[in-house]
C-alpha atoms as an extended CHARMM CRD file, in Angstrom:
* protein
*
       292  EXT
         1         1  MET       CA              3.1130000000      -13.5650000000       20.5160000000  PROA      1               0.0000000000
         2         2  GLY       CA              6.1150000000      -14.4350000000       18.1510000000  PROA      2               0.0000000000
         3         3  LYS       CA              7.7970000000      -12.1350000000       16.1330000000  PROA      3               0.0000000000
         4         4  PRO       CA              8.3130000000      -11.7290000000       12.2050000000  PROA      4               0.0000000000
         5         5  THR       CA             10.9770000000      -14.4410000000       10.6870000000  PROA      5               0.0000000000
         6         6  HSD       CA             13.5740000000      -12.4070000000        8.7580000000  PROA      6               0.0000000000
         7         7  PHE       CA             14.4270000000      -13.6120000000        5.6080000000  PROA      7               0.0000000000
         8         8  TRP       CA             17.5110000000      -12.4020000000        3.2890000000  PROA      8               0.0000000000
         9         9  GLY       CA             17.7330000000       -9.3160000000        5.5180000000  PROA      9               0.0000000000
        10        10  PHE       CA             14.0750000000       -8.4000000000        5.2230000000  PROA      10              0.0000000000
        11        11  ILE       CA             10.9130000000       -8.6760000000        7.3230000000  PROA      11              0.0000000000
        12        12  PHE       CA              8.0200000000       -9.8710000000        5.7260000000  PROA      12              0.0000000000
        13        13  LEU       CA              5.5030000000       -6.9990000000        5.7460000000  PROA      13              0.0000000000
        14        14  THR       CA             -2.0830000000       -4.3680000000        4.4670000000  PROA      14              0.0000000000
        15        15  PHE       CA            -11.7030000000       -4.4560000000        8.8040000000  PROA      15              0.0000000000
        16        16  ALA       CA            -12.6620000000       -7.2770000000        6.6270000000  PROA      16              0.0000000000
        17        17  SER       CA            -13.6720000000       -6.3710000000        2.6070000000  PROA      17              0.0000000000
        18        18  PHE       CA            -16.2270000000       -3.8550000000        3.0460000000  PROA      18              0.0000000000
        19        19  THR       CA            -18.5710000000       -1.4650000000        1.1800000000  PROA      19              0.0000000000
        20        20  PRO       CA            -18.1340000000        2.1460000000        1.8110000000  PROA      20              0.0000000000
        21        21  THR       CA            -21.2610000000        3.3880000000        4.3470000000  PROA      21              0.0000000000
        22        22  GLY       CA            -24.3530000000        4.8300000000        2.2040000000  PROA      22              0.0000000000
        23        23  THR       CA            -23.1880000000        2.7860000000       -1.0290000000  PROA      23              0.0000000000
        24        24  SER       CA            -25.6610000000        1.0040000000       -2.4820000000  PROA      24              0.0000000000
        25        25  ALA       CA            -24.3250000000        0.8640000000       -5.9140000000  PROA      25              0.0000000000
        26        26  GLU       CA            -21.0480000000        1.0080000000       -7.6620000000  PROA      26              0.0000000000
        27        27  CYS       CA            -19.1280000000        3.6850000000       -8.5940000000  PROA      27              0.0000000000
        28        28  SER       CA            -17.6550000000        4.5480000000      -11.6070000000  PROA      28              0.0000000000
        29        29  ARG       CA            -14.5190000000        4.7020000000      -12.8390000000  PROA      29              0.0000000000
        30        30  ALA       CA            -14.0600000000        8.0820000000      -14.1570000000  PROA      30              0.0000000000
        31        31  ALA       CA            -15.4140000000        9.8430000000      -10.7960000000  PROA      31              0.0000000000
        32        32  LEU       CA            -12.7450000000        7.7860000000       -8.8830000000  PROA      32              0.0000000000
        33        33  LYS       CA            -10.4270000000        9.0730000000      -11.2270000000  PROA      33              0.0000000000
        34        34  GLU       CA            -11.3200000000       12.4760000000      -10.8490000000  PROA      34              0.0000000000
        35        35  ALA       CA            -11.1400000000       12.5910000000       -7.3770000000  PROA      35              0.0000000000
        36        36  ILE       CA             -7.5800000000       11.3210000000       -7.0480000000  PROA      36              0.0000000000
        37        37  THR       CA             -6.5850000000       13.7770000000       -9.9730000000  PROA      37              0.0000000000
        38        38  GLU       CA             -7.8500000000       16.7370000000       -7.2220000000  PROA      38              0.0000000000
        39        39  TYR       CA             -5.9710000000       14.6810000000       -4.3660000000  PROA      39              0.0000000000
        40        40  ILE       CA             -2.7300000000       14.9270000000       -6.7610000000  PROA      40              0.0000000000
        41        41  LYS       CA             -3.5950000000       18.5660000000       -7.4080000000  PROA      41              0.0000000000
        42        42  ALA       CA             -4.3010000000       19.2810000000       -4.1580000000  PROA      42              0.0000000000
        43        43  SER       CA             -1.0360000000       17.5490000000       -2.8700000000  PROA      43              0.0000000000
        44        44  THR       CA              1.5010000000       19.1900000000       -5.7970000000  PROA      44              0.0000000000
        45        45  ALA       CA              0.0110000000       22.8400000000       -4.1270000000  PROA      45              0.0000000000
        46        46  GLY       CA             -0.1700000000       21.7020000000       -0.5160000000  PROA      46              0.0000000000
        47        47  ASN       CA             -3.5270000000       23.0240000000       -0.4720000000  PROA      47              0.0000000000
        48        48  PRO       CA             -6.2910000000       20.9710000000        1.0150000000  PROA      48              0.0000000000
        49        49  SER       CA             -9.3800000000       23.1110000000       -0.2970000000  PROA      49              0.0000000000
        50        50  LEU       CA             -8.2450000000       22.2030000000       -3.8140000000  PROA      50              0.0000000000
        51        51  TRP       CA             -9.6470000000       18.6270000000       -3.1450000000  PROA      51              0.0000000000
        52        52  THR       CA            -13.5350000000       19.5940000000       -3.1970000000  PROA      52              0.0000000000
        53        53  ALA       CA            -14.3750000000       15.8450000000       -3.9110000000  PROA      53              0.0000000000
        54        54  LEU       CA            -13.8360000000       15.4700000000       -0.2790000000  PROA      54              0.0000000000
        55        55  THR       CA            -16.7770000000       15.7190000000        1.9550000000  PROA      55              0.0000000000
        56        56  SER       CA            -16.5790000000       18.6220000000        4.4080000000  PROA      56              0.0000000000
        57        57  ASN       CA            -16.8150000000       15.6780000000        7.4310000000  PROA      57              0.0000000000
        58        58  ALA       CA            -14.5690000000       13.0120000000        6.0510000000  PROA      58              0.0000000000
        59        59  SER       CA            -12.5580000000       10.8150000000        8.0770000000  PROA      59              0.0000000000
        60        60  TYR       CA             -8.8080000000       11.2760000000        7.5340000000  PROA      60              0.0000000000
        61        61  THR       CA             -5.7260000000        9.4050000000        9.2090000000  PROA      61              0.0000000000
        62        62  GLU       CA             -2.5800000000        9.6510000000        8.4870000000  PROA      62              0.0000000000
        63        63  ASN       CA             -0.9830000000        6.3660000000        9.9970000000  PROA      63              0.0000000000
        64        64  GLY       CA             -3.7810000000        5.4600000000       11.8710000000  PROA      64              0.0000000000
        65        65  GLU       CA             -4.0020000000        8.5980000000       13.7560000000  PROA      65              0.0000000000
        66        66  PRO       CA             -6.9470000000       11.2770000000       13.0720000000  PROA      66              0.0000000000
        67        67  VAL       CA             -5.3170000000       14.5920000000       11.5380000000  PROA      67              0.0000000000
        68        68  ASN       CA             -6.6180000000       17.5580000000       10.9680000000  PROA      68              0.0000000000
        69        69  ILE       CA             -6.1920000000       17.6670000000        7.2800000000  PROA      69              0.0000000000
        70        70  THR       CA             -5.0020000000       21.7770000000        7.2830000000  PROA      70              0.0000000000
        71        71  LYS       CA             -2.0740000000       20.1170000000        9.6580000000  PROA      71              0.0000000000
        72        72  GLY       CA             -0.9890000000       17.4530000000        7.6340000000  PROA      72              0.0000000000
        73        73  ILE       CA              0.7030000000       15.9000000000        4.9060000000  PROA      73              0.0000000000
        74        74  LEU       CA             -1.7800000000       17.4830000000        2.6400000000  PROA      74              0.0000000000
        75        75  SER       CA             -0.6040000000       20.9600000000        3.5550000000  PROA      75              0.0000000000
        76        76  GLN       CA              2.8990000000       20.5580000000        2.6250000000  PROA      76              0.0000000000
        77        77  ALA       CA              3.5510000000       21.2730000000       -1.6460000000  PROA      77              0.0000000000
        78        78  LEU       CA              5.0670000000       18.3760000000       -2.6620000000  PROA      78              0.0000000000
        79        79  LYS       CA              7.3940000000       17.5480000000       -5.8620000000  PROA      79              0.0000000000
        80        80  ILE       CA              5.7310000000       14.2040000000       -6.5020000000  PROA      80              0.0000000000
        81        81  ASP       CA              8.1030000000       12.4600000000       -8.4900000000  PROA      81              0.0000000000
        82        82  HSD       CA              6.1160000000        9.3030000000       -9.6960000000  PROA      82              0.0000000000
        83        83  SER       CA              2.0980000000        8.4760000000       -9.1100000000  PROA      83              0.0000000000
        84        84  ARG       CA              0.0720000000        4.9680000000       -9.4440000000  PROA      84              0.0000000000
        85        85  ARG       CA             -3.3860000000        5.0350000000       -9.0650000000  PROA      85              0.0000000000
        86        86  PHE       CA             -5.7180000000        1.7000000000       -8.3950000000  PROA      86              0.0000000000
        87        87  HSD       CA             -9.7100000000        2.3700000000       -9.1370000000  PROA      87              0.0000000000
        88        88  ASP       CA            -12.2040000000       -0.2130000000       -7.0820000000  PROA      88              0.0000000000
        89        89  ALA       CA            -15.9450000000        0.5170000000       -8.9770000000  PROA      89              0.0000000000
        90        90  THR       CA            -17.4370000000       -2.4670000000       -7.2850000000  PROA      90              0.0000000000
        91        91  ALA       CA            -16.4400000000       -1.3830000000       -3.5820000000  PROA      91              0.0000000000
        92        92  CYS       CA            -16.3290000000        2.4040000000       -4.3610000000  PROA      92              0.0000000000
        93        93  ALA       CA            -12.6830000000        2.6710000000       -3.3100000000  PROA      93              0.0000000000
        94        94  SER       CA             -9.0890000000        3.4240000000       -4.5950000000  PROA      94              0.0000000000
        95        95  LEU       CA             -5.4950000000        3.3610000000       -3.5270000000  PROA      95              0.0000000000
        96        96  THR       CA             -2.7040000000        5.7900000000       -4.5530000000  PROA      96              0.0000000000
        97        97  GLU       CA              0.7370000000        5.6670000000       -4.2060000000  PROA      97              0.0000000000
        98        98  LEU       CA              2.9100000000        8.6160000000       -4.8530000000  PROA      98              0.0000000000
        99        99  ILE       CA              6.8670000000        8.6140000000       -4.6700000000  PROA      99              0.0000000000
       100       100  VAL       CA              8.3290000000       12.3180000000       -3.3030000000  PROA      100             0.0000000000
       101       101  THR       CA             12.0910000000       12.2410000000       -3.6640000000  PROA      101             0.0000000000
       102       102  ASP       CA             13.0420000000       15.6420000000       -2.7290000000  PROA      102             0.0000000000
       103       103  PRO       CA             16.3640000000       15.1060000000       -0.7740000000  PROA      103             0.0000000000
       104       104  ILE       CA             15.2740000000       17.5180000000        1.9480000000  PROA      104             0.0000000000
       105       105  LYS       CA             11.6430000000       15.9300000000        2.9040000000  PROA      105             0.0000000000
       106       106  PRO       CA             11.3350000000       12.5020000000        0.7060000000  PROA      106             0.0000000000
       107       107  TYR       CA              8.2290000000       10.4310000000        1.0920000000  PROA      107             0.0000000000
       108       108  VAL       CA              6.9140000000        7.2420000000        0.2140000000  PROA      108             0.0000000000
       109       109  ILE       CA              2.7430000000        7.2350000000        0.5070000000  PROA      109             0.0000000000
       110       110  HSD       CA             -0.0180000000        4.7050000000        0.0700000000  PROA      110             0.0000000000
       111       111  THR       CA             -3.4920000000        6.8310000000        0.3830000000  PROA      111             0.0000000000
       112       112  ARG       CA             -6.7730000000        4.9940000000        0.5550000000  PROA      112             0.0000000000
       113       113  MET       CA            -10.0590000000        6.4370000000        0.2150000000  PROA      113             0.0000000000
       114       114  LEU       CA            -13.9080000000        5.5050000000        0.3810000000  PROA      114             0.0000000000
       115       115  PHE       CA            -16.4810000000        7.0700000000       -1.5800000000  PROA      115             0.0000000000
       116       116  ASP       CA            -19.8190000000        7.8240000000       -0.9510000000  PROA      116             0.0000000000
       117       117  THR       CA            -22.7050000000        8.2220000000       -3.5590000000  PROA      117             0.0000000000
       118       118  ASN       CA            -25.5170000000        8.8840000000       -2.1340000000  PROA      118             0.0000000000
       119       119  ASN       CA            -25.6560000000       12.0930000000       -3.4950000000  PROA      119             0.0000000000
       120       120  ALA       CA            -25.1760000000       12.9240000000       -7.3540000000  PROA      120             0.0000000000
       121       121  THR       CA            -21.7010000000       13.3200000000       -7.6760000000  PROA      121             0.0000000000
       122       122  THR       CA            -19.0630000000       10.8900000000       -5.9160000000  PROA      122             0.0000000000
       123       123  LYS       CA            -17.8550000000       12.4880000000       -2.9170000000  PROA      123             0.0000000000
       124       124  VAL       CA            -14.6940000000       11.1170000000       -0.4380000000  PROA      124             0.0000000000
       125       125  HSD       CA            -15.5570000000       10.6070000000        2.8990000000  PROA      125             0.0000000000
       126       126  THR       CA            -13.1290000000        8.3860000000        4.8110000000  PROA      126             0.0000000000
       127       127  VAL       CA             -9.4480000000        8.8680000000        3.8250000000  PROA      127             0.0000000000
       128       128  GLU       CA             -6.3950000000        6.7110000000        5.6840000000  PROA      128             0.0000000000
       129       129  ALA       CA             -2.5600000000        7.3760000000        4.4870000000  PROA      129             0.0000000000
       130       130  LEU       CA              0.0190000000        5.9440000000        4.8310000000  PROA      130             0.0000000000
       131       131  VAL       CA              3.0530000000        8.1010000000        4.7440000000  PROA      131             0.0000000000
       132       132  THR       CA              6.3170000000        6.6500000000        5.4390000000  PROA      132             0.0000000000
       133       133  ILE       CA              9.8870000000        8.6790000000        6.0020000000  PROA      133             0.0000000000
       134       134  LEU       CA             13.6590000000        8.2280000000        6.5340000000  PROA      134             0.0000000000
       135       135  GLY       CA             13.5470000000        6.5730000000        9.9620000000  PROA      135             0.0000000000
       136       136  ASP       CA             10.2500000000        4.1770000000        8.5770000000  PROA      136             0.0000000000
       137       137  TRP       CA             10.9530000000        0.3760000000        7.8610000000  PROA      137             0.0000000000
       138       138  ALA       CA             13.3360000000        0.1590000000        5.3270000000  PROA      138             0.0000000000
       139       139  PHE       CA             12.4220000000        3.3990000000        3.7550000000  PROA      139             0.0000000000
       140       140  ASN       CA             14.7610000000        4.9710000000        0.4770000000  PROA      140             0.0000000000
       141       141  ALA       CA             12.7950000000        7.2390000000       -1.6900000000  PROA      141             0.0000000000
       142       142  THR       CA             15.4980000000        7.3950000000       -4.6230000000  PROA      142             0.0000000000
       143       143  GLY       CA             15.0560000000        3.5650000000       -4.4660000000  PROA      143             0.0000000000
       144       144  TYR       CA             11.6670000000        2.7910000000       -4.2950000000  PROA      144             0.0000000000
       145       145  LEU       CA             11.4020000000        5.3490000000       -7.4940000000  PROA      145             0.0000000000
       146       146  HSD       CA             14.5600000000        3.6510000000       -9.1620000000  PROA      146             0.0000000000
       147       147  TRP       CA             13.2710000000        0.0020000000       -8.9230000000  PROA      147             0.0000000000
       148       148  ASN       CA              9.4300000000        0.9190000000       -9.4130000000  PROA      148             0.0000000000
       149       149  SER       CA             10.1370000000        2.5930000000      -12.7220000000  PROA      149             0.0000000000
       150       150  LEU       CA             11.7550000000       -0.9900000000      -14.3950000000  PROA      150             0.0000000000
       151       151  GLU       CA              8.7620000000       -2.7550000000      -13.5990000000  PROA      151             0.0000000000
       152       152  ASN       CA              5.6240000000       -2.8210000000      -15.8010000000  PROA      152             0.0000000000
       153       153  TRP       CA              2.0740000000       -2.1570000000      -14.3860000000  PROA      153             0.0000000000
       154       154  ASP       CA             -0.0880000000       -1.7290000000      -17.5940000000  PROA      154             0.0000000000
       155       155  PRO       CA             -3.2810000000       -2.8070000000      -17.5520000000  PROA      155             0.0000000000
       156       156  ILE       CA             -3.6880000000       -6.0000000000      -17.7770000000  PROA      156             0.0000000000
       157       157  PRO       CA             -5.0350000000       -7.0920000000      -21.3940000000  PROA      157             0.0000000000
       158       158  VAL       CA             -8.9990000000       -7.8590000000      -21.1250000000  PROA      158             0.0000000000
       159       159  SER       CA             -8.9960000000      -10.9900000000      -22.2640000000  PROA      159             0.0000000000
       160       160  LYS       CA             -6.4350000000      -12.1410000000      -19.4600000000  PROA      160             0.0000000000
       161       161  ARG       CA             -7.9770000000      -10.6840000000      -16.3500000000  PROA      161             0.0000000000
       162       162  ASP       CA             -8.2900000000      -12.3330000000      -13.5920000000  PROA      162             0.0000000000
       163       163  ASP       CA            -11.6240000000      -12.1950000000      -11.4460000000  PROA      163             0.0000000000
       164       164  ARG       CA            -11.7860000000       -9.7490000000       -8.3840000000  PROA      164             0.0000000000
       165       165  GLU       CA            -11.9300000000      -13.2900000000       -5.9470000000  PROA      165             0.0000000000
       166       166  VAL       CA             -9.0320000000      -14.7130000000       -7.6990000000  PROA      166             0.0000000000
       167       167  ILE       CA             -6.8730000000      -11.3190000000       -7.0010000000  PROA      167             0.0000000000
       168       168  LYS       CA             -8.4960000000      -10.6950000000       -3.7020000000  PROA      168             0.0000000000
       169       169  ALA       CA             -7.2320000000      -14.6120000000       -2.6980000000  PROA      169             0.0000000000
       170       170  ALA       CA             -3.7330000000      -13.7150000000       -3.2400000000  PROA      170             0.0000000000
       171       171  GLY       CA             -3.0210000000      -10.8030000000       -1.2590000000  PROA      171             0.0000000000
       172       172  ASP       CA             -4.8500000000      -12.5260000000        1.6130000000  PROA      172             0.0000000000
       173       173  ALA       CA             -3.0840000000      -16.1530000000        0.9170000000  PROA      173             0.0000000000
       174       174  TYR       CA              0.0670000000      -14.0170000000        1.9450000000  PROA      174             0.0000000000
       175       175  PHE       CA             -1.1610000000      -12.9770000000        4.9610000000  PROA      175             0.0000000000
       176       176  ASP       CA             -2.9470000000      -16.2930000000        6.1230000000  PROA      176             0.0000000000
       177       177  ARG       CA              0.2950000000      -18.1910000000        5.5000000000  PROA      177             0.0000000000
       178       178  TRP       CA              2.0990000000      -15.7470000000        8.3570000000  PROA      178             0.0000000000
       179       179  ASN       CA             -0.1930000000      -17.7720000000       10.7210000000  PROA      179             0.0000000000
       180       180  ASP       CA             -0.8220000000      -21.4460000000        9.5200000000  PROA      180             0.0000000000
       181       181  THR       CA              2.2000000000      -22.9230000000        7.1920000000  PROA      181             0.0000000000
       182       182  SER       CA             -0.1910000000      -25.2230000000        4.9810000000  PROA      182             0.0000000000
       183       183  VAL       CA             -1.1480000000      -22.2670000000        3.1040000000  PROA      183             0.0000000000
       184       184  GLU       CA             -0.1150000000      -22.1880000000       -0.3740000000  PROA      184             0.0000000000
       185       185  ILE       CA              1.0430000000      -18.4240000000       -1.5300000000  PROA      185             0.0000000000
       186       186  PRO       CA              0.7100000000      -18.0520000000       -5.5320000000  PROA      186             0.0000000000
       187       187  LEU       CA              3.8850000000      -16.8690000000       -6.0360000000  PROA      187             0.0000000000
       188       188  GLY       CA              4.9280000000      -16.4850000000       -9.3780000000  PROA      188             0.0000000000
       189       189  THR       CA              8.2690000000      -16.4700000000      -11.2660000000  PROA      189             0.0000000000
       190       190  PRO       CA              9.2640000000      -14.0820000000      -11.6240000000  PROA      190             0.0000000000
       191       191  CYS       CA              8.2170000000      -12.0030000000       -9.0660000000  PROA      191             0.0000000000
       192       192  ALA       CA              9.7750000000       -9.3730000000       -7.0270000000  PROA      192             0.0000000000
       193       193  ARG       CA              9.2900000000       -7.4390000000       -3.5790000000  PROA      193             0.0000000000
       194       194  LEU       CA              9.5530000000       -3.7510000000       -3.3380000000  PROA      194             0.0000000000
       195       195  GLU       CA              9.6490000000       -2.9720000000        0.4870000000  PROA      195             0.0000000000
       196       196  GLY       CA             10.2330000000        0.7520000000        1.6550000000  PROA      196             0.0000000000
       197       197  GLY       CA             13.2260000000        0.8390000000       -0.8820000000  PROA      197             0.0000000000
       198       198  ALA       CA             14.5390000000       -2.6820000000       -0.5580000000  PROA      198             0.0000000000
       199       199  TYR       CA             14.5710000000       -5.0330000000       -3.5270000000  PROA      199             0.0000000000
       200       200  THR       CA             14.3350000000       -8.4950000000       -3.7000000000  PROA      200             0.0000000000
       201       201  GLY       CA             14.6260000000       -8.2920000000       -7.6000000000  PROA      201             0.0000000000
       202       202  LEU       CA             17.9490000000       -7.5830000000       -7.9370000000  PROA      202             0.0000000000
       203       203  GLY       CA             19.3520000000      -10.7510000000       -9.7910000000  PROA      203             0.0000000000
       204       204  ASP       CA             18.2000000000      -12.2700000000      -12.9950000000  PROA      204             0.0000000000
       205       205  LEU       CA             14.9130000000      -10.3220000000      -13.7680000000  PROA      205             0.0000000000
       206       206  GLU       CA             13.2980000000      -13.5680000000      -15.5680000000  PROA      206             0.0000000000
       207       207  SER       CA             13.7770000000      -15.9510000000      -12.5060000000  PROA      207             0.0000000000
       208       208  ASN       CA             13.5290000000      -14.0140000000       -9.5150000000  PROA      208             0.0000000000
       209       209  THR       CA             11.1270000000      -15.2410000000       -7.1810000000  PROA      209             0.0000000000
       210       210  CYS       CA              9.2260000000      -13.9480000000       -4.0100000000  PROA      210             0.0000000000
       211       211  ASN       CA              9.5150000000      -17.3570000000       -2.3220000000  PROA      211             0.0000000000
       212       212  LEU       CA             12.7160000000      -16.4610000000       -0.2700000000  PROA      212             0.0000000000
       213       213  GLY       CA             11.3800000000      -18.7400000000        2.3880000000  PROA      213             0.0000000000
       214       214  GLY       CA             11.1210000000      -17.8260000000        6.1880000000  PROA      214             0.0000000000
       215       215  PHE       CA              7.7000000000      -16.9080000000        5.9830000000  PROA      215             0.0000000000
       216       216  PRO       CA              6.1330000000      -15.3810000000        9.4810000000  PROA      216             0.0000000000
       217       217  SER       CA              3.8180000000      -18.4460000000       10.8760000000  PROA      217             0.0000000000
       218       218  THR       CA              2.3620000000      -17.3680000000       14.3030000000  PROA      218             0.0000000000
       219       219  ILE       CA              1.7480000000      -13.5080000000       13.3270000000  PROA      219             0.0000000000
       220       220  VAL       CA             -2.1900000000      -12.8170000000       12.8330000000  PROA      220             0.0000000000
       221       221  VAL       CA             -3.1020000000      -10.3430000000       10.3870000000  PROA      221             0.0000000000
       222       222  LYS       CA             -6.1740000000       -8.5730000000       11.4570000000  PROA      222             0.0000000000
       223       223  ASN       CA             -8.4980000000       -5.7840000000        9.9960000000  PROA      223             0.0000000000
       224       224  ARG       CA             -7.4050000000       -5.6770000000        6.5520000000  PROA      224             0.0000000000
       225       225  ARG       CA             -8.9170000000       -3.4230000000        4.3750000000  PROA      225             0.0000000000
       226       226  TYR       CA             -8.8170000000       -3.4100000000        0.6150000000  PROA      226             0.0000000000
       227       227  VAL       CA             -9.2080000000       -2.3390000000       -2.6300000000  PROA      227             0.0000000000
       228       228  VAL       CA             -9.2830000000       -4.4140000000       -5.7320000000  PROA      228             0.0000000000
       229       229  ASP       CA             -8.5050000000       -3.0380000000       -9.0920000000  PROA      229             0.0000000000
       230       230  GLU       CA             -9.2990000000       -5.8240000000      -12.0980000000  PROA      230             0.0000000000
       231       231  GLU       CA             -7.6830000000       -3.7030000000      -14.7340000000  PROA      231             0.0000000000
       232       232  MET       CA             -4.5550000000       -3.2340000000      -13.2610000000  PROA      232             0.0000000000
       233       233  GLY       CA             -4.8680000000       -6.6410000000      -11.4420000000  PROA      233             0.0000000000
       234       234  VAL       CA             -4.2880000000       -5.3220000000       -8.1280000000  PROA      234             0.0000000000
       235       235  VAL       CA             -5.4650000000       -6.0290000000       -4.6160000000  PROA      235             0.0000000000
       236       236  SER       CA             -4.0300000000       -3.8710000000       -2.0000000000  PROA      236             0.0000000000
       237       237  ILE       CA             -4.0790000000       -4.1200000000        1.8250000000  PROA      237             0.0000000000
       238       238  PHE       CA             -3.9380000000       -1.7280000000        4.7410000000  PROA      238             0.0000000000
       239       239  MET       CA             -3.4990000000       -3.2970000000        7.6620000000  PROA      239             0.0000000000
       240       240  GLU       CA             -1.5590000000       -3.4050000000       11.1820000000  PROA      240             0.0000000000
       241       241  PHE       CA              1.3140000000       -5.4250000000       11.3630000000  PROA      241             0.0000000000
       242       242  PRO       CA              2.1100000000       -7.1800000000       14.6200000000  PROA      242             0.0000000000
       243       243  GLY       CA              5.6020000000       -7.6130000000       15.7710000000  PROA      243             0.0000000000
       244       244  LEU       CA              7.2560000000       -5.3450000000       13.8020000000  PROA      244             0.0000000000
       245       245  ASP       CA              8.5510000000       -2.6250000000       15.7950000000  PROA      245             0.0000000000
       246       246  ARG       CA             10.6220000000       -3.7600000000       18.2890000000  PROA      246             0.0000000000
       247       247  THR       CA             10.1070000000       -1.0090000000       20.6790000000  PROA      247             0.0000000000
       248       248  VAL       CA              6.6590000000       -1.5480000000       21.2810000000  PROA      248             0.0000000000
       249       249  PRO       CA              6.3530000000       -5.0480000000       20.3890000000  PROA      249             0.0000000000
       250       250  ASP       CA              2.5260000000       -5.4450000000       21.3570000000  PROA      250             0.0000000000
       251       251  ARG       CA              1.3950000000       -2.6640000000       19.2530000000  PROA      251             0.0000000000
       252       252  ALA       CA              1.1110000000       -3.5800000000       15.7380000000  PROA      252             0.0000000000
       253       253  ALA       CA              2.3990000000       -0.8220000000       13.0010000000  PROA      253             0.0000000000
       254       254  PRO       CA              0.4340000000        0.8310000000       10.2700000000  PROA      254             0.0000000000
       255       255  ASP       CA              1.3270000000       -0.9660000000        7.0760000000  PROA      255             0.0000000000
       256       256  SER       CA              0.3920000000       -1.1490000000        3.1550000000  PROA      256             0.0000000000
       257       257  HSD       CA              0.8830000000       -3.8780000000        0.6680000000  PROA      257             0.0000000000
       258       258  ILE       CA              0.0590000000       -3.6210000000       -2.5020000000  PROA      258             0.0000000000
       259       259  PHE       CA             -0.0030000000       -7.0930000000       -4.9880000000  PROA      259             0.0000000000
       260       260  ARG       CA             -0.0070000000       -6.9970000000       -8.8580000000  PROA      260             0.0000000000
       261       261  VAL       CA             -1.6420000000      -10.1480000000       -9.6470000000  PROA      261             0.0000000000
       262       262  GLN       CA             -1.3360000000      -12.1780000000      -12.8300000000  PROA      262             0.0000000000
       263       263  GLY       CA             -2.9780000000      -15.0310000000      -13.9540000000  PROA      263             0.0000000000
       264       264  GLY       CA             -3.6950000000      -15.8030000000      -10.8820000000  PROA      264             0.0000000000
       265       265  ARG       CA             -0.0710000000      -15.3350000000       -9.4880000000  PROA      265             0.0000000000
       266       266  VAL       CA              2.0150000000      -12.3380000000       -7.6400000000  PROA      266             0.0000000000
       267       267  ARG       CA              4.2160000000      -10.8560000000       -9.7530000000  PROA      267             0.0000000000
       268       268  TYR       CA              4.8700000000       -7.2890000000       -7.7560000000  PROA      268             0.0000000000
       269       269  ILE       CA              4.5110000000       -6.8910000000       -4.0640000000  PROA      269             0.0000000000
       270       270  HSD       CA              5.4310000000       -3.0930000000       -2.8770000000  PROA      270             0.0000000000
       271       271  THR       CA              4.8790000000       -2.5170000000        0.9170000000  PROA      271             0.0000000000
       272       272  VAL       CA              5.4280000000        0.5740000000        2.9970000000  PROA      272             0.0000000000
       273       273  SER       CA              5.3410000000        0.2890000000        6.7100000000  PROA      273             0.0000000000
       274       274  HSD       CA              5.2380000000        3.4230000000        9.3760000000  PROA      274             0.0000000000
       275       275  CYS       CA              7.8180000000        2.4430000000       12.4860000000  PROA      275             0.0000000000
       276       276  PHE       CA              6.8630000000        4.5670000000       16.0860000000  PROA      276             0.0000000000
       277       277  ALA       CA             10.6210000000        4.5100000000       16.5630000000  PROA      277             0.0000000000
       278       278  TYR       CA             13.4150000000        5.1190000000       14.3360000000  PROA      278             0.0000000000
       279       279  ARG       CA             13.8350000000        1.7260000000       11.9360000000  PROA      279             0.0000000000
       280       280  CYS       CA             11.5730000000        0.1630000000       14.1720000000  PROA      280             0.0000000000
       281       281  GLY       CA             14.1840000000        0.0150000000       17.0910000000  PROA      281             0.0000000000
       282       282  MET       CA             16.3380000000       -2.0750000000       14.5760000000  PROA      282             0.0000000000
       283       283  THR       CA             19.9830000000       -1.9330000000       15.6100000000  PROA      283             0.0000000000
       284       284  GLY       CA             22.5990000000       -2.1310000000       12.6680000000  PROA      284             0.0000000000
       285       285  PRO       CA             21.8370000000       -1.2990000000        8.5860000000  PROA      285             0.0000000000
       286       286  VAL       CA             18.1090000000       -2.0390000000        7.5330000000  PROA      286             0.0000000000
       287       287  PRO       CA             19.8010000000       -3.9670000000        3.8860000000  PROA      287             0.0000000000
       288       288  GLY       CA             18.7550000000       -1.8800000000        0.5580000000  PROA      288             0.0000000000
       289       289  SER       CA             16.9220000000        1.3120000000        2.7080000000  PROA      289             0.0000000000
       290       290  GLY       CA             20.1050000000        3.4450000000        2.8110000000  PROA      290             0.0000000000
       291       291  ALA       CA             19.6570000000        4.4270000000        6.5850000000  PROA      291             0.0000000000
       292       292  ASP       CA             22.5810000000        4.0700000000        8.5580000000  PROA      292             0.0000000000
């Protein structure tokens, strides 16, 4: 298996799209928003019981591994500095991005939820949390918060929104290119990429591009799980990153990419990746990560 190609010191770091089991109709954005609000309250309090939208038999994983929700990250009271929420009413799914800069226990967390609408209320039946900490790829929660604060993630005006298929295709093209050099990724200009805490948008913010060259050419990205929010112009892709962790090159690392698409082209990329070993076995400094 080929290893990812480096460029500018970074490594390009999210099941096929599916409708949650038992879901026969779209969800309301209001119900998805309410469930996420409860999730954030539970995370702030460190009390999973406050998350009443969660079904009693919900599947819960952290970094791809089953975890007892009462012993995982939800059992820790988090001082959340920033949250961003995406709602997929068509697939009854959501994605939440949390940034915690607590100097003792900093985190950047991407949480994907799937909802079941068989009952009168919308309930969460599947939760995938990608919890990154110091030692994960390019991790720097303070940097992540800073660069994030400079970006504009306002809702896309109705007249300028892309179709769901266009948004999803932009994210797929990014990963398809890793195994097919003929694929053209619709990267915009400007475009900026936030990776764990490292940022590509350090120069002229109006002319930056995410097309820095050196994309992988032999990496097959499978098991992609999607959340698409047309209002925000976002596709979130959870996946496993082959070859990222050098200590276990045959074991794909849990990874999440968020793509902001405007006018059919990628404007922002946010990505977090979990390492099995410290910094995925990389020696020397990881550019922009703050980890020595």
